[in-house]
Amino acid sequence: MIRRDADDLLPLTPAMFHVLVALADGETHGYAIMKEVEELTGGGVRLSTGTLYGIIKRLLADGLIRESYGHGAQRGDDRRRAYSLTAFGRDVARAEAARLEHTLAIARRKPLFRRA
């Protein structure tokens, strides 16, 4: 596998970033990721099952997350899969957060955001 720089994967889609943030506290399963994203965004982002698993597939392929199987689960048993960030996934999430902070700082300097 070719090691890439975290910046090579930026920008992330908002949904991808929310999934990485939801995994920041540790390993969890798909349904818990959907609920965490909804909670973190105050209900502003609700991921459908299809959207979530499409994102998970992409994050796995890019090496940002890993999957594990619960006790006694067989490969292919979606009900017992859990996901966690890789070290590279943490790097990418941090790089995306920094990119968003920089973008927001630029926007806040514009007249639109100045208080009258």
mmCIF file of C-alpha atoms in Angstrom:
data_model
loop_
_atom_site.group_PDB
_atom_site.id
_atom_site.type_symbol
_atom_site.label_atom_id
_atom_site.label_comp_id
_atom_site.label_asym_id
_atom_site.label_seq_id
_atom_site.Cartn_x
_atom_site.Cartn_y
_atom_site.Cartn_z
ATOM 1 C CA MET A 1 0.000 0.000 0.000
ATOM 2 C CA ILE A 2 1.344 3.416 -0.949
ATOM 3 C CA ARG A 3 1.489 5.725 2.046
ATOM 4 C CA ARG A 4 -0.121 9.049 1.262
ATOM 5 C CA ASP A 5 -0.057 12.367 2.975
ATOM 6 C CA ALA A 6 -3.244 13.240 4.900
ATOM 7 C CA ASP A 7 -3.700 16.339 2.736
ATOM 8 C CA ASP A 8 -3.964 14.111 -0.347
ATOM 9 C CA LEU A 9 -7.485 13.107 0.727
ATOM 10 C CA LEU A 10 -8.782 16.602 1.444
ATOM 11 C CA PRO A 11 -11.307 18.015 1.295
ATOM 12 C CA LEU A 12 -13.546 15.359 2.801
ATOM 13 C CA THR A 13 -17.278 15.450 2.285
ATOM 14 C CA PRO A 14 -19.104 16.713 5.376
ATOM 15 C CA ALA A 15 -20.644 13.263 5.895
ATOM 16 C CA MET A 16 -17.233 11.560 5.750
ATOM 17 C CA PHE A 17 -15.829 14.026 8.270
ATOM 18 C CA HIS A 18 -18.778 13.466 10.620
ATOM 19 C CA VAL A 19 -18.211 9.698 10.492
ATOM 20 C CA LEU A 20 -14.524 10.141 11.374
ATOM 21 C CA VAL A 21 -15.454 12.461 14.248
ATOM 22 C CA ALA A 22 -18.024 9.932 15.479
ATOM 23 C CA LEU A 23 -15.261 7.312 15.620
ATOM 24 C CA ALA A 24 -12.832 9.563 17.515
ATOM 25 C CA ASP A 25 -13.852 8.106 20.891
ATOM 26 C CA GLY A 26 -13.175 4.524 19.862
ATOM 27 C CA GLU A 27 -14.530 1.459 18.129
ATOM 28 C CA THR A 28 -18.261 1.266 17.472
ATOM 29 C CA HIS A 29 -20.795 -0.261 15.104
ATOM 30 C CA GLY A 30 -22.704 1.292 12.215
ATOM 31 C CA TYR A 31 -25.960 2.090 13.996
ATOM 32 C CA ALA A 32 -24.073 3.813 16.822
ATOM 33 C CA ILE A 33 -22.163 5.878 14.240
ATOM 34 C CA MET A 34 -25.450 7.052 12.695
ATOM 35 C CA LYS A 35 -26.829 8.021 16.121
ATOM 36 C CA GLU A 36 -23.596 9.778 17.154
ATOM 37 C CA VAL A 37 -23.527 11.860 13.952
ATOM 38 C CA GLU A 38 -27.156 12.832 14.490
ATOM 39 C CA GLU A 39 -26.465 13.769 18.120
ATOM 40 C CA LEU A 40 -23.256 15.711 17.383
ATOM 41 C CA THR A 41 -25.035 17.774 14.736
ATOM 42 C CA GLY A 42 -28.184 18.391 16.769
ATOM 43 C CA GLY A 43 -30.150 16.409 14.211
ATOM 44 C CA GLY A 44 -28.791 18.490 11.344
ATOM 45 C CA VAL A 45 -27.141 15.492 9.696
ATOM 46 C CA ARG A 46 -28.972 12.184 9.485
ATOM 47 C CA LEU A 47 -27.175 9.474 7.576
ATOM 48 C CA SER A 48 -29.239 6.784 5.904
ATOM 49 C CA THR A 49 -27.976 3.232 6.166
ATOM 50 C CA GLY A 50 -27.004 3.236 2.485
ATOM 51 C CA THR A 51 -25.111 6.508 2.791
ATOM 52 C CA LEU A 52 -23.296 5.374 5.932
ATOM 53 C CA TYR A 53 -22.152 2.067 4.484
ATOM 54 C CA GLY A 54 -21.058 3.755 1.250
ATOM 55 C CA ILE A 55 -18.906 6.093 3.337
ATOM 56 C CA ILE A 56 -17.583 3.198 5.420
ATOM 57 C CA LYS A 57 -16.616 1.324 2.252
ATOM 58 C CA ARG A 58 -14.686 4.368 1.009
ATOM 59 C CA LEU A 59 -12.999 5.008 4.369
ATOM 60 C CA LEU A 60 -11.928 1.357 4.560
ATOM 61 C CA ALA A 61 -10.522 1.481 1.020
ATOM 62 C CA ASP A 62 -8.581 4.662 1.822
ATOM 63 C CA GLY A 63 -7.168 3.147 5.018
ATOM 64 C CA LEU A 64 -8.827 5.682 7.322
ATOM 65 C CA ILE A 65 -10.764 3.130 9.343
ATOM 66 C CA ARG A 66 -10.524 -0.583 10.079
ATOM 67 C CA GLU A 67 -13.253 -3.097 10.731
ATOM 68 C CA SER A 68 -13.383 -5.831 13.309
ATOM 69 C CA TYR A 69 -15.829 -8.584 14.014
ATOM 70 C CA GLY A 70 -17.537 -9.160 17.342
ATOM 71 C CA HIS A 71 -17.148 -12.308 19.388
ATOM 72 C CA GLY A 72 -18.239 -15.314 17.353
ATOM 73 C CA ALA A 73 -19.090 -13.293 14.239
ATOM 74 C CA GLN A 74 -18.212 -14.521 10.795
ATOM 75 C CA ARG A 75 -16.783 -12.372 8.031
ATOM 76 C CA GLY A 76 -19.762 -10.948 6.128
ATOM 77 C CA ASP A 77 -22.000 -10.722 9.208
ATOM 78 C CA ASP A 78 -22.842 -6.993 9.045
ATOM 79 C CA ARG A 79 -24.703 -7.086 12.346
ATOM 80 C CA ARG A 80 -21.507 -7.580 14.329
ATOM 81 C CA ARG A 81 -19.023 -5.399 12.503
ATOM 82 C CA ALA A 82 -17.364 -2.610 14.404
ATOM 83 C CA TYR A 83 -15.229 0.200 13.034
ATOM 84 C CA SER A 84 -12.369 2.261 14.427
ATOM 85 C CA LEU A 85 -10.003 4.957 13.211
ATOM 86 C CA THR A 86 -6.541 4.071 12.005
ATOM 87 C CA ALA A 87 -3.608 6.356 12.828
ATOM 88 C CA PHE A 88 -3.830 7.640 9.248
ATOM 89 C CA GLY A 89 -7.569 8.238 9.733
ATOM 90 C CA ARG A 90 -6.826 10.368 12.798
ATOM 91 C CA ASP A 91 -4.268 12.349 10.787
ATOM 92 C CA VAL A 92 -6.779 12.947 7.993
ATOM 93 C CA ALA A 93 -9.521 13.977 10.450
ATOM 94 C CA ARG A 94 -7.143 16.444 12.131
ATOM 95 C CA ALA A 95 -6.040 17.838 8.761
ATOM 96 C CA GLU A 96 -9.669 18.304 7.696
ATOM 97 C CA ALA A 97 -10.511 20.035 10.984
ATOM 98 C CA ALA A 98 -7.563 22.402 10.485
ATOM 99 C CA ARG A 99 -8.658 23.076 6.899
ATOM 100 C CA LEU A 100 -12.183 23.895 8.067
ATOM 101 C CA GLU A 101 -10.874 26.154 10.863
ATOM 102 C CA HIS A 102 -8.736 28.039 8.343
ATOM 103 C CA THR A 103 -11.682 28.440 5.960
ATOM 104 C CA LEU A 104 -13.890 29.687 8.784
ATOM 105 C CA ALA A 105 -11.220 32.183 9.913
ATOM 106 C CA ILE A 106 -11.091 33.615 6.388
ATOM 107 C CA ALA A 107 -14.879 33.899 6.250
ATOM 108 C CA ARG A 108 -15.046 35.620 9.638
ATOM 109 C CA ARG A 109 -12.783 38.401 8.382
ATOM 110 C CA LYS A 110 -15.322 39.318 5.706
ATOM 111 C CA PRO A 111 -17.945 42.066 6.206
ATOM 112 C CA LEU A 112 -20.734 39.504 6.232
ATOM 113 C CA PHE A 113 -19.613 38.296 9.659
ATOM 114 C CA ARG A 114 -18.746 41.624 11.273
ATOM 115 C CA ARG A 115 -21.112 42.875 13.932
ATOM 116 C CA ALA A 116 -22.757 46.183 13.218
#
